């Protein structure tokens, strides 16, 4: 049957409309991720290092003041925003989850010289940060080790003394200077001065945004809850970020007469919900053959899903071939490193302007595969793909993440809502005075990339096609949960990731916006936000049923 000329014109018009809609959606997505997508592989490496946050630890203008889909107010308007319509919303509470800053590498490529103890000419050591860090930590912070339940003396020793390299956590935090002047000999997995500077900058950026809120509501140590995983890099990252955020407010704060803010640390790593309750890896003990220790938490079903996804991942032959060729024999005598371990071994070289790993053998042919920075770019691309599949993959990764991160997301919700504990008592008590929201105004959780990515995945943001957000969270990444109160009768939440307001992209919030006809910049109703967390149970009535079914 012949198609008329008018039909052809109609088809062309429809195709043009489809293209225009696609382009509109693309350019309305948060600009950060579009920039990443369009940049070259080598330019992306600077993103992972987060050099823009490290180069000026004194002050940087918040990037979210100029971007589409960004935060709707600055320090002059906070904590009140009238642009959301229907009256005034007041910012009532902040809950923040952060990834640590720049660190030394944990892994190294087999049959290569370890690079974590090699300093380069553009070294990451910043002497100006050292005295500042020592004074900040000594004067304003203390670490409170929580032993947890059902913990043997041996487990207690391993968890507190298990920092990579066998160092004792409290000893590391007790040494002065906190950052040894010979950072060329820095042990694996420790925060660098560059990492501390990154956190100072992030905190100062937040300080400008939340200036009025902090002045009004955060004036005493009792207004703040802080918890870190039991790693030196996460504890000191919390210190740096909070000093940047609170600045001149710190001297006036009181904490049981000590004048210092308390950072809680669970000695028993298995009790820390930030790590999830499925399959995870601990860098407290690095086996020279097997690498990080694999741990299965309290939800074996999540671990089973994770294993399915992990076994389905096939790394690029470009990466595996390059590593095999450059480091002769490395794959024949030891298990092939995970692509994230390769990335961990190489990325600090870029971030610290240090030499890339050198093969132990001098008879290596580099003719057919990328090396150095080109190899790192290929490795990081694969690491992004691995992370995306691990936490949002369709072969078990998504389901594994939902179950594993549910307890921590529930805990975050309890902090936002001001509830003291979950109904079954399974979540640690939140400092505050119950559902009134009065009490703690600022909660901070300091963790890792393996905290940030699954939290985003649980909120339906990691792997969302319209965002293009499915990569390895860079150093000093952070998620801010803002609790808003509307004229005393409504409670809402906004979710800001690295400066970008992503609230409208949370599935339940997006559905409610469309259903109720609300403005997209309005906070997501608290009960709707809770529905997103409940959806992680995948139709089951309880977490226990989800893990057992």
Short mmCIF file of C-alpha atoms in Angstrom, two decimals:
data_model
loop_
_atom_site.label_atom_id
_atom_site.label_comp_id
_atom_site.label_asym_id
_atom_site.label_seq_id
_atom_site.Cartn_x
_atom_site.Cartn_y
_atom_site.Cartn_z
CA UNK A 1 0.00 0.00 0.00
CA UNK A 2 1.41 3.37 -1.01
CA UNK A 3 2.04 5.97 1.67
CA UNK A 4 0.84 9.47 0.84
CA UNK A 5 3.11 12.51 0.95
CA UNK A 6 1.02 13.88 3.81
CA UNK A 7 1.70 10.69 5.83
CA UNK A 8 5.42 11.08 5.23
CA UNK A 9 5.29 14.65 6.51
CA UNK A 10 3.36 13.49 9.57
CA UNK A 11 5.95 10.78 10.30
CA UNK A 12 8.80 13.27 9.92
CA UNK A 13 7.04 15.66 12.29
CA UNK A 14 6.56 12.89 14.87
CA UNK A 15 10.25 11.89 14.65
CA UNK A 16 11.28 15.52 15.09
CA UNK A 17 9.08 15.80 18.21
CA UNK A 18 10.61 12.64 19.68
CA UNK A 19 14.12 13.99 19.12
CA UNK A 20 13.20 17.35 20.68
CA UNK A 21 11.70 15.67 23.75
CA UNK A 22 14.81 13.50 24.16
CA UNK A 23 17.10 16.51 23.87
CA UNK A 24 14.97 18.46 26.35
CA UNK A 25 15.15 15.64 28.91
CA UNK A 26 18.88 15.32 28.35
CA UNK A 27 19.64 18.99 28.87
CA UNK A 28 17.27 19.30 31.81
CA UNK A 29 19.20 16.55 33.63
CA UNK A 30 21.66 17.80 36.27
CA UNK A 31 24.53 19.29 34.32
CA UNK A 32 27.22 17.52 36.36
CA UNK A 33 26.44 14.16 34.80
CA UNK A 34 26.04 15.53 31.27
CA UNK A 35 29.50 17.05 31.55
CA UNK A 36 30.90 13.71 32.65
CA UNK A 37 29.20 11.89 29.79
CA UNK A 38 30.55 14.28 27.18
CA UNK A 39 34.09 14.63 28.50
CA UNK A 40 36.98 12.52 27.31
CA UNK A 41 38.17 9.54 29.33
CA UNK A 42 41.32 11.37 30.42
CA UNK A 43 39.36 14.45 31.55
CA UNK A 44 37.17 12.20 33.68
CA UNK A 45 40.16 11.23 35.81
CA UNK A 46 40.26 14.70 37.36
CA UNK A 47 36.62 14.21 38.35
CA UNK A 48 37.48 11.08 40.36
CA UNK A 49 40.36 12.87 42.10
CA UNK A 50 38.04 15.79 42.93
CA UNK A 51 40.88 18.23 42.36
CA UNK A 52 38.56 21.23 42.28
CA UNK A 53 37.78 20.69 45.98
CA UNK A 54 41.40 20.15 46.95
CA UNK A 55 43.02 23.08 45.19
CA UNK A 56 41.39 25.75 47.35
CA UNK A 57 40.53 24.61 50.85
CA UNK A 58 39.79 28.18 51.94
CA UNK A 59 36.63 28.76 49.92
CA UNK A 60 34.94 27.73 46.68
CA UNK A 61 31.56 28.97 45.46
CA UNK A 62 28.94 26.22 45.64
CA UNK A 63 28.44 24.74 42.16
CA UNK A 64 24.72 24.25 42.83
CA UNK A 65 24.04 28.00 42.66
CA UNK A 66 24.39 28.06 38.86
CA UNK A 67 23.23 24.66 37.57
CA UNK A 68 19.87 23.56 36.21
CA UNK A 69 18.16 21.30 38.72
CA UNK A 70 20.36 22.67 41.45
CA UNK A 71 19.73 23.75 45.02
CA UNK A 72 17.04 26.49 45.11
CA UNK A 73 18.54 28.81 47.67
CA UNK A 74 21.80 30.23 48.97
CA UNK A 75 22.95 31.37 52.38
CA UNK A 76 21.01 34.62 52.24
CA UNK A 77 17.67 32.83 51.82
CA UNK A 78 18.19 29.79 54.05
CA UNK A 79 16.50 28.47 56.09
CA UNK A 80 13.34 29.94 54.51
CA UNK A 81 12.35 29.49 50.88
CA UNK A 82 9.16 31.14 49.62
CA UNK A 83 9.66 30.15 45.98
CA UNK A 84 8.13 26.70 46.49
CA UNK A 85 4.63 28.16 46.61
CA UNK A 86 1.76 27.79 49.05
CA UNK A 87 3.41 29.50 52.00
CA UNK A 88 6.73 29.24 53.77
CA UNK A 89 8.76 26.11 54.22
CA UNK A 90 11.30 26.18 57.05
CA UNK A 91 14.44 24.07 57.05
CA UNK A 92 14.29 22.03 60.26
CA UNK A 93 17.09 19.47 60.12
CA UNK A 94 20.06 18.22 58.08
CA UNK A 95 21.20 14.61 57.77
CA UNK A 96 24.43 14.21 55.82
CA UNK A 97 26.25 11.11 54.52
CA UNK A 98 29.77 11.63 53.18
CA UNK A 99 32.49 9.64 51.49
CA UNK A 100 36.00 10.16 52.84
CA UNK A 101 38.47 12.37 50.98
CA UNK A 102 41.57 11.52 49.01
CA UNK A 103 43.60 8.63 50.43
CA UNK A 104 46.58 6.44 49.75
CA UNK A 105 45.87 3.30 47.77
CA UNK A 106 44.89 0.05 49.47
CA UNK A 107 45.74 -2.39 46.68
CA UNK A 108 48.59 -2.82 44.26
CA UNK A 109 48.85 -4.65 40.97
CA UNK A 110 50.50 -8.06 41.31
CA UNK A 111 54.08 -8.22 40.02
CA UNK A 112 54.44 -4.45 40.24
CA UNK A 113 56.20 -2.18 42.67
CA UNK A 114 53.75 -0.95 45.34
CA UNK A 115 52.87 2.67 44.64
CA UNK A 116 51.28 3.70 47.90
CA UNK A 117 54.69 4.52 49.33
CA UNK A 118 55.91 6.56 46.35
CA UNK A 119 55.54 10.34 46.46
CA UNK A 120 55.61 12.42 43.29
CA UNK A 121 56.78 15.94 42.48
CA UNK A 122 53.21 17.22 42.67
CA UNK A 123 52.83 15.49 46.01
CA UNK A 124 49.52 15.37 47.86
CA UNK A 125 51.23 16.54 51.04
CA UNK A 126 50.17 20.04 52.07
CA UNK A 127 52.13 21.27 55.07
CA UNK A 128 49.73 24.16 55.64
CA UNK A 129 46.97 21.66 56.48
CA UNK A 130 48.97 19.75 59.09
CA UNK A 131 48.94 22.23 61.97
CA UNK A 132 45.32 23.13 61.22
CA UNK A 133 44.23 19.49 61.37
CA UNK A 134 46.08 18.83 64.62
CA UNK A 135 44.55 21.84 66.32
CA UNK A 136 41.02 21.19 65.02
CA UNK A 137 40.99 17.57 66.12
CA UNK A 138 42.61 18.11 69.52
CA UNK A 139 40.51 21.11 70.50
CA UNK A 140 37.09 20.28 69.14
CA UNK A 141 36.60 16.51 68.65
CA UNK A 142 36.76 13.24 70.55
CA UNK A 143 36.29 9.65 69.40
CA UNK A 144 33.95 7.36 71.30
CA UNK A 145 34.46 3.65 70.57
CA UNK A 146 31.20 1.72 70.88
CA UNK A 147 31.97 -1.93 71.49
CA UNK A 148 28.65 -3.35 70.33
CA UNK A 149 27.06 -6.60 71.40
CA UNK A 150 28.19 -10.22 71.18
CA UNK A 151 31.79 -9.36 70.50
CA UNK A 152 34.68 -11.55 71.57
CA UNK A 153 37.93 -9.99 72.85
CA UNK A 154 39.65 -11.21 69.67
CA UNK A 155 37.04 -9.53 67.46
CA UNK A 156 37.37 -6.36 69.48
CA UNK A 157 41.13 -6.25 68.98
CA UNK A 158 40.86 -6.97 65.25
CA UNK A 159 38.21 -4.33 64.66
CA UNK A 160 39.99 -1.54 66.50
CA UNK A 161 43.51 -2.51 65.52
CA UNK A 162 42.58 -3.69 62.05
CA UNK A 163 43.34 -0.57 60.01
CA UNK A 164 45.08 -1.50 56.76
CA UNK A 165 48.70 -2.16 57.56
CA UNK A 166 47.91 -3.40 61.07
CA UNK A 167 47.75 0.02 62.71
CA UNK A 168 45.61 0.75 65.73
CA UNK A 169 42.82 3.25 64.96
CA UNK A 170 43.17 5.15 68.22
CA UNK A 171 46.95 5.21 67.86
CA UNK A 172 46.63 6.70 64.39
CA UNK A 173 44.29 9.37 65.71
CA UNK A 174 46.55 10.00 68.70
CA UNK A 175 49.75 10.62 66.76
CA UNK A 176 50.96 14.16 66.17
CA UNK A 177 51.08 15.37 63.58
CA UNK A 178 47.99 13.52 62.35
CA UNK A 179 49.51 13.55 58.88
CA UNK A 180 53.16 12.47 59.01
CA UNK A 181 55.49 14.89 57.28
CA UNK A 182 56.95 12.03 55.27
CA UNK A 183 53.74 11.18 53.45
CA UNK A 184 55.79 9.32 50.86
CA UNK A 185 55.72 6.44 53.36
CA UNK A 186 52.00 6.71 54.04
CA UNK A 187 50.46 3.33 54.86
CA UNK A 188 47.63 1.94 52.71
CA UNK A 189 44.16 3.41 52.98
CA UNK A 190 44.95 6.52 55.03
CA UNK A 191 43.56 10.01 54.48
CA UNK A 192 46.00 12.47 52.94
CA UNK A 193 46.31 16.20 53.58
CA UNK A 194 44.68 16.64 50.18
CA UNK A 195 41.73 14.56 51.38
CA UNK A 196 41.41 16.66 54.53
CA UNK A 197 41.49 19.84 52.43
CA UNK A 198 38.73 18.44 50.22
CA UNK A 199 36.50 17.98 53.24
CA UNK A 200 37.24 21.47 54.53
CA UNK A 201 36.14 22.85 51.17
CA UNK A 202 32.97 20.75 51.06
CA UNK A 203 32.08 21.90 54.57
CA UNK A 204 32.66 25.54 53.68
CA UNK A 205 30.45 25.20 50.64
CA UNK A 206 27.68 23.80 52.82
CA UNK A 207 28.29 26.54 55.39
CA UNK A 208 27.40 29.22 52.88
CA UNK A 209 24.25 27.41 51.82
CA UNK A 210 23.04 26.68 55.36
CA UNK A 211 24.35 29.81 57.05
CA UNK A 212 21.09 30.95 58.66
CA UNK A 213 20.00 27.45 59.59
CA UNK A 214 23.26 26.77 61.43
CA UNK A 215 23.16 30.11 63.23
CA UNK A 216 19.58 29.50 64.36
CA UNK A 217 19.62 25.84 65.32
CA UNK A 218 23.15 24.47 65.76
CA UNK A 219 24.83 26.11 68.71
CA UNK A 220 25.48 23.24 71.10
CA UNK A 221 27.11 19.83 70.87
CA UNK A 222 23.76 18.30 71.82
CA UNK A 223 22.37 19.53 68.49
CA UNK A 224 24.75 17.25 66.57
CA UNK A 225 25.08 13.49 66.07
CA UNK A 226 28.22 12.15 64.36
CA UNK A 227 29.13 8.59 63.45
CA UNK A 228 31.98 7.20 61.40
CA UNK A 229 33.05 3.78 60.25
CA UNK A 230 36.11 2.53 62.10
CA UNK A 231 38.71 3.84 59.69
CA UNK A 232 41.17 6.70 60.10
CA UNK A 233 40.19 8.16 56.74
CA UNK A 234 36.49 8.39 57.62
CA UNK A 235 36.97 9.80 61.12
CA UNK A 236 39.30 12.57 59.92
CA UNK A 237 37.05 13.27 56.94
CA UNK A 238 34.18 13.94 59.33
CA UNK A 239 36.44 16.26 61.31
CA UNK A 240 37.46 18.23 58.22
CA UNK A 241 33.94 18.55 56.82
CA UNK A 242 32.42 19.57 60.16
CA UNK A 243 35.09 22.18 60.81
CA UNK A 244 34.45 23.66 57.37
CA UNK A 245 30.70 23.56 58.00
CA UNK A 246 30.59 24.88 61.56
CA UNK A 247 33.72 27.04 61.68
CA UNK A 248 33.31 29.74 64.33
CA UNK A 249 30.43 27.91 66.00
CA UNK A 250 32.70 25.22 67.40
CA UNK A 251 34.39 27.16 70.24
CA UNK A 252 31.06 27.84 71.92
CA UNK A 253 29.81 24.28 71.87
CA UNK A 254 29.77 22.16 74.98
CA UNK A 255 29.81 18.39 75.26
CA UNK A 256 29.56 17.20 78.83
CA UNK A 257 31.96 19.94 79.86
CA UNK A 258 34.71 18.82 77.46
CA UNK A 259 33.88 21.39 74.79
CA UNK A 260 34.39 18.77 72.08
CA UNK A 261 32.10 17.07 69.57
CA UNK A 262 31.88 13.31 69.96
CA UNK A 263 32.34 11.00 66.99
CA UNK A 264 30.83 7.57 67.63
CA UNK A 265 32.62 4.60 66.07
CA UNK A 266 31.30 1.06 66.20
CA UNK A 267 34.28 -1.16 66.90
CA UNK A 268 32.42 -4.20 65.64
CA UNK A 269 32.32 -3.58 61.88
CA UNK A 270 29.53 -6.15 61.47
CA UNK A 271 27.20 -3.91 63.54
CA UNK A 272 27.68 -0.85 61.34
CA UNK A 273 24.63 -0.46 59.07
CA UNK A 274 26.55 1.88 56.75
CA UNK A 275 28.36 -1.20 55.40
CA UNK A 276 25.08 -2.89 54.52
CA UNK A 277 23.95 -6.32 55.63
CA UNK A 278 24.64 -8.33 52.47
CA UNK A 279 27.93 -8.99 50.71
CA UNK A 280 30.66 -6.51 51.47
CA UNK A 281 34.44 -6.25 51.54
CA UNK A 282 36.59 -5.11 54.42
CA UNK A 283 39.96 -3.42 53.88
CA UNK A 284 40.93 -3.81 57.53
CA UNK A 285 42.78 -6.98 56.61
CA UNK A 286 44.28 -7.25 53.10
CA UNK A 287 45.33 -10.74 52.09
CA UNK A 288 48.35 -10.59 49.72
CA UNK A 289 46.74 -13.27 47.56
CA UNK A 290 42.98 -12.80 47.90
CA UNK A 291 42.85 -9.05 48.58
CA UNK A 292 40.03 -7.60 50.69
CA UNK A 293 38.12 -9.93 52.96
CA UNK A 294 34.64 -10.85 51.72
CA UNK A 295 32.00 -10.71 54.47
CA UNK A 296 28.41 -11.89 54.37
CA UNK A 297 26.16 -9.91 56.69
CA UNK A 298 22.84 -10.68 58.30
CA UNK A 299 20.92 -11.00 55.04
CA UNK A 300 22.28 -14.02 53.13
CA UNK A 301 19.67 -13.56 50.40
CA UNK A 302 21.20 -10.19 49.58
CA UNK A 303 24.62 -11.83 49.42
CA UNK A 304 23.25 -14.48 47.04
CA UNK A 305 21.88 -11.79 44.73
CA UNK A 306 25.23 -9.96 44.89
CA UNK A 307 27.15 -13.10 44.01
CA UNK A 308 24.96 -13.69 40.95
CA UNK A 309 25.66 -10.18 39.72
CA UNK A 310 29.36 -10.34 40.52
CA UNK A 311 29.85 -13.60 38.63
CA UNK A 312 28.09 -12.16 35.58
CA UNK A 313 30.59 -9.32 35.21
CA UNK A 314 33.12 -9.84 32.42
CA UNK A 315 35.88 -7.22 32.37
CA UNK A 316 37.00 -5.74 29.08
CA UNK A 317 39.72 -7.71 27.30
CA UNK A 318 41.47 -4.38 26.71
CA UNK A 319 41.96 -3.97 30.45
CA UNK A 320 42.77 -7.59 31.29
CA UNK A 321 45.07 -7.89 28.30
CA UNK A 322 46.93 -4.71 29.17
CA UNK A 323 47.45 -5.78 32.78
CA UNK A 324 48.58 -9.29 31.78
CA UNK A 325 51.00 -7.89 29.23
CA UNK A 326 52.36 -5.06 31.36
CA UNK A 327 52.78 -7.13 34.49
CA UNK A 328 54.00 -10.46 33.15
CA UNK A 329 52.74 -13.48 35.02
CA UNK A 330 50.48 -11.56 37.38
CA UNK A 331 47.41 -13.47 36.28
CA UNK A 332 49.06 -16.88 36.26
CA UNK A 333 50.11 -17.09 39.92
CA UNK A 334 47.32 -15.16 41.64
CA UNK A 335 43.58 -14.61 41.16
CA UNK A 336 42.85 -11.78 38.76
CA UNK A 337 42.27 -8.57 40.76
CA UNK A 338 38.79 -7.11 40.63
CA UNK A 339 38.66 -4.12 38.32
CA UNK A 340 37.99 -1.86 41.32
CA UNK A 341 41.20 -3.12 42.93
CA UNK A 342 43.12 -2.21 39.77
CA UNK A 343 41.49 1.22 39.82
CA UNK A 344 42.37 1.64 43.49
CA UNK A 345 45.98 0.76 42.77
CA UNK A 346 46.33 3.26 39.92
CA UNK A 347 44.07 6.25 40.67
CA UNK A 348 46.25 7.71 43.45
CA UNK A 349 49.04 8.01 40.89
CA UNK A 350 46.89 10.44 38.92
CA UNK A 351 45.58 12.23 42.00
CA UNK A 352 49.03 12.60 43.57
CA UNK A 353 51.07 13.22 40.38
CA UNK A 354 53.05 10.08 41.17
CA UNK A 355 54.57 7.51 38.77
CA UNK A 356 52.23 4.75 37.64
CA UNK A 357 52.89 1.19 38.86
CA UNK A 358 56.10 -0.14 37.37
CA UNK A 359 56.42 -3.81 36.37
CA UNK A 360 58.97 -5.80 38.34
CA UNK A 361 60.19 -7.23 35.06
CA UNK A 362 62.05 -4.98 32.64
CA UNK A 363 61.25 -7.19 29.65
CA UNK A 364 57.72 -5.96 29.04
CA UNK A 365 56.18 -5.21 25.67
CA UNK A 366 53.74 -2.29 25.74
CA UNK A 367 53.12 -2.22 22.01
CA UNK A 368 49.55 -3.48 21.74
CA UNK A 369 47.81 -2.22 24.89
CA UNK A 370 47.38 1.10 26.71
CA UNK A 371 49.70 1.93 29.57
CA UNK A 372 49.96 4.62 32.24
CA UNK A 373 47.22 7.22 32.12
CA UNK A 374 45.56 5.64 29.09
CA UNK A 375 45.37 2.34 30.93
CA UNK A 376 43.96 4.10 34.01
CA UNK A 377 41.25 5.72 31.87
CA UNK A 378 40.26 2.29 30.56
CA UNK A 379 40.35 0.81 34.06
CA UNK A 380 38.19 3.60 35.50
CA UNK A 381 35.64 3.14 32.72
CA UNK A 382 35.43 -0.53 33.64
CA UNK A 383 35.29 0.33 37.35
CA UNK A 384 32.29 2.55 36.64
CA UNK A 385 30.61 -0.31 34.82
CA UNK A 386 31.38 -2.69 37.69
CA UNK A 387 30.00 -0.27 40.29
CA UNK A 388 26.88 0.32 38.21
CA UNK A 389 26.19 -3.40 37.87
CA UNK A 390 27.08 -4.12 41.50
CA UNK A 391 24.49 -1.72 42.87
CA UNK A 392 21.93 -1.37 40.07
CA UNK A 393 22.50 -4.41 37.84
CA UNK A 394 19.65 -6.50 36.48
CA UNK A 395 21.23 -9.84 37.37
CA UNK A 396 20.85 -9.51 41.12
CA UNK A 397 22.76 -6.31 41.83
CA UNK A 398 19.68 -4.13 42.28
CA UNK A 399 17.93 -6.62 44.55
CA UNK A 400 21.10 -7.20 46.57
CA UNK A 401 21.45 -3.47 47.16
CA UNK A 402 17.83 -3.00 48.15
CA UNK A 403 18.08 -5.59 50.92
CA UNK A 404 21.60 -4.71 52.02
CA UNK A 405 21.13 -0.96 52.39
CA UNK A 406 17.57 -1.01 53.75
CA UNK A 407 18.60 -0.92 57.46
CA UNK A 408 20.83 2.11 56.92
CA UNK A 409 18.26 3.95 54.83
CA UNK A 410 15.72 3.24 57.56
CA UNK A 411 18.15 4.69 60.09
CA UNK A 412 18.59 7.80 57.95
CA UNK A 413 14.81 8.15 57.82
CA UNK A 414 14.60 7.87 61.61
CA UNK A 415 17.15 10.65 61.96
CA UNK A 416 15.22 12.82 59.52
CA UNK A 417 11.89 12.14 61.24
CA UNK A 418 13.31 12.56 64.75
CA UNK A 419 12.12 9.12 65.90
CA UNK A 420 14.26 7.69 68.69
CA UNK A 421 14.41 4.10 67.41
CA UNK A 422 12.72 1.62 65.12
CA UNK A 423 9.74 -0.34 66.43
CA UNK A 424 11.75 -3.52 66.93
CA UNK A 425 14.76 -1.74 68.40
CA UNK A 426 17.05 -2.98 65.62
CA UNK A 427 18.32 0.48 64.69
CA UNK A 428 20.62 2.42 67.06
CA UNK A 429 18.97 5.14 69.14
CA UNK A 430 18.89 8.58 67.57
CA UNK A 431 19.78 11.42 69.91
CA UNK A 432 16.72 13.65 70.06
CA UNK A 433 13.33 14.01 71.64
CA UNK A 434 11.09 11.79 69.58
CA UNK A 435 8.74 12.64 66.77
CA UNK A 436 8.58 16.36 67.56
CA UNK A 437 11.79 16.87 65.57
CA UNK A 438 13.26 18.92 68.42
CA UNK A 439 16.68 17.77 69.54
CA UNK A 440 19.38 16.86 67.08
CA UNK A 441 19.44 19.26 64.16
CA UNK A 442 22.48 17.91 62.35
CA UNK A 443 23.37 14.24 61.85
CA UNK A 444 26.55 13.24 60.01
CA UNK A 445 27.54 9.76 58.83
CA UNK A 446 31.07 9.39 57.48
CA UNK A 447 31.72 6.38 55.28
CA UNK A 448 32.88 5.19 51.89
CA UNK A 449 32.00 4.96 48.21
CA UNK A 450 30.28 1.71 49.16
CA UNK A 451 27.91 3.76 51.32
CA UNK A 452 27.14 6.56 48.86
CA UNK A 453 26.41 4.37 45.81
CA UNK A 454 23.95 1.96 47.49
CA UNK A 455 22.12 4.79 49.26
CA UNK A 456 21.60 6.46 45.89
CA UNK A 457 20.53 3.11 44.42
CA UNK A 458 18.03 2.56 47.21
CA UNK A 459 16.52 5.95 46.44
CA UNK A 460 16.13 4.98 42.78
CA UNK A 461 18.77 7.49 41.65
CA UNK A 462 21.77 5.31 40.91
CA UNK A 463 21.30 3.83 37.45
CA UNK A 464 18.34 6.08 36.60
CA UNK A 465 18.54 6.59 32.79
CA UNK A 466 17.50 10.25 32.91
CA UNK A 467 20.36 11.09 35.28
CA UNK A 468 23.21 9.11 33.79
CA UNK A 469 24.32 8.62 37.38
CA UNK A 470 25.94 5.23 37.63
CA UNK A 471 29.62 5.81 38.27
CA UNK A 472 32.15 5.43 41.06
CA UNK A 473 31.43 8.19 43.63
CA UNK A 474 34.41 10.50 43.73
CA UNK A 475 36.34 11.49 46.82
CA UNK A 476 34.37 13.67 49.26
CA UNK A 477 31.03 12.85 47.63
CA UNK A 478 28.11 13.65 49.90
CA UNK A 479 24.34 13.27 50.15
CA UNK A 480 22.37 15.86 52.12
CA UNK A 481 18.87 15.06 53.37
CA UNK A 482 17.02 18.26 54.25
CA UNK A 483 13.95 18.07 56.47
CA UNK A 484 11.49 20.88 55.77
CA UNK A 485 8.43 21.89 57.79
CA UNK A 486 5.55 23.78 56.13
CA UNK A 487 3.68 26.13 58.44
CA UNK A 488 3.84 23.45 61.14
CA UNK A 489 1.42 21.10 59.36
CA UNK A 490 3.47 19.40 56.64
CA UNK A 491 6.87 17.72 56.65
CA UNK A 492 8.96 17.16 53.55
CA UNK A 493 12.40 15.99 52.46
CA UNK A 494 14.82 17.17 49.80
CA UNK A 495 17.80 15.08 48.67
CA UNK A 496 20.91 16.87 47.41
CA UNK A 497 23.83 14.89 45.95
CA UNK A 498 27.14 16.72 45.42
CA UNK A 499 25.21 19.98 45.17
CA UNK A 500 22.40 18.80 42.89
CA UNK A 501 18.82 18.56 44.07
CA UNK A 502 17.66 15.14 42.88
CA UNK A 503 14.45 14.93 44.92
CA UNK A 504 12.13 14.99 41.93
CA UNK A 505 13.87 11.92 40.46
CA UNK A 506 13.10 9.65 43.45
CA UNK A 507 10.41 7.32 42.04
CA UNK A 508 7.79 7.66 44.79
CA UNK A 509 8.37 11.42 45.03
CA UNK A 510 8.11 11.78 41.26
CA UNK A 511 4.87 9.78 41.19
CA UNK A 512 3.38 11.85 44.01
CA UNK A 513 4.32 15.09 42.26
CA UNK A 514 2.54 14.01 39.09
CA UNK A 515 -0.44 12.66 41.02
CA UNK A 516 -0.91 15.71 43.23
CA UNK A 517 0.19 18.38 40.76
CA UNK A 518 2.77 19.82 43.15
CA UNK A 519 5.67 21.99 42.03
CA UNK A 520 8.77 19.89 41.39
CA UNK A 521 10.91 22.13 43.61
CA UNK A 522 8.71 21.45 46.63
CA UNK A 523 10.00 19.00 49.25
CA UNK A 524 8.87 15.40 48.90
CA UNK A 525 6.31 14.58 51.63
CA UNK A 526 8.01 12.61 54.40
CA UNK A 527 5.55 9.72 54.17
CA UNK A 528 6.14 9.49 50.41
CA UNK A 529 9.90 9.43 50.99
CA UNK A 530 9.33 6.60 53.48
CA UNK A 531 7.36 4.72 50.81
CA UNK A 532 10.52 4.66 48.66
CA UNK A 533 12.45 3.04 51.51
CA UNK A 534 9.64 0.56 52.15
CA UNK A 535 9.67 -0.40 48.47
CA UNK A 536 13.11 -1.93 49.00
CA UNK A 537 11.39 -4.82 50.80
CA UNK A 538 10.03 -5.82 47.37
CA UNK A 539 6.49 -6.55 48.47
CA UNK A 540 7.27 -8.24 51.79
CA UNK A 541 5.82 -6.96 55.05
CA UNK A 542 9.10 -6.96 56.97
CA UNK A 543 12.83 -6.95 56.44
CA UNK A 544 13.12 -10.39 57.98
CA UNK A 545 10.59 -11.79 55.49
CA UNK A 546 12.44 -10.15 52.59
CA UNK A 547 15.70 -11.79 53.60
CA UNK A 548 14.10 -15.15 54.26
CA UNK A 549 11.85 -15.51 51.23
#
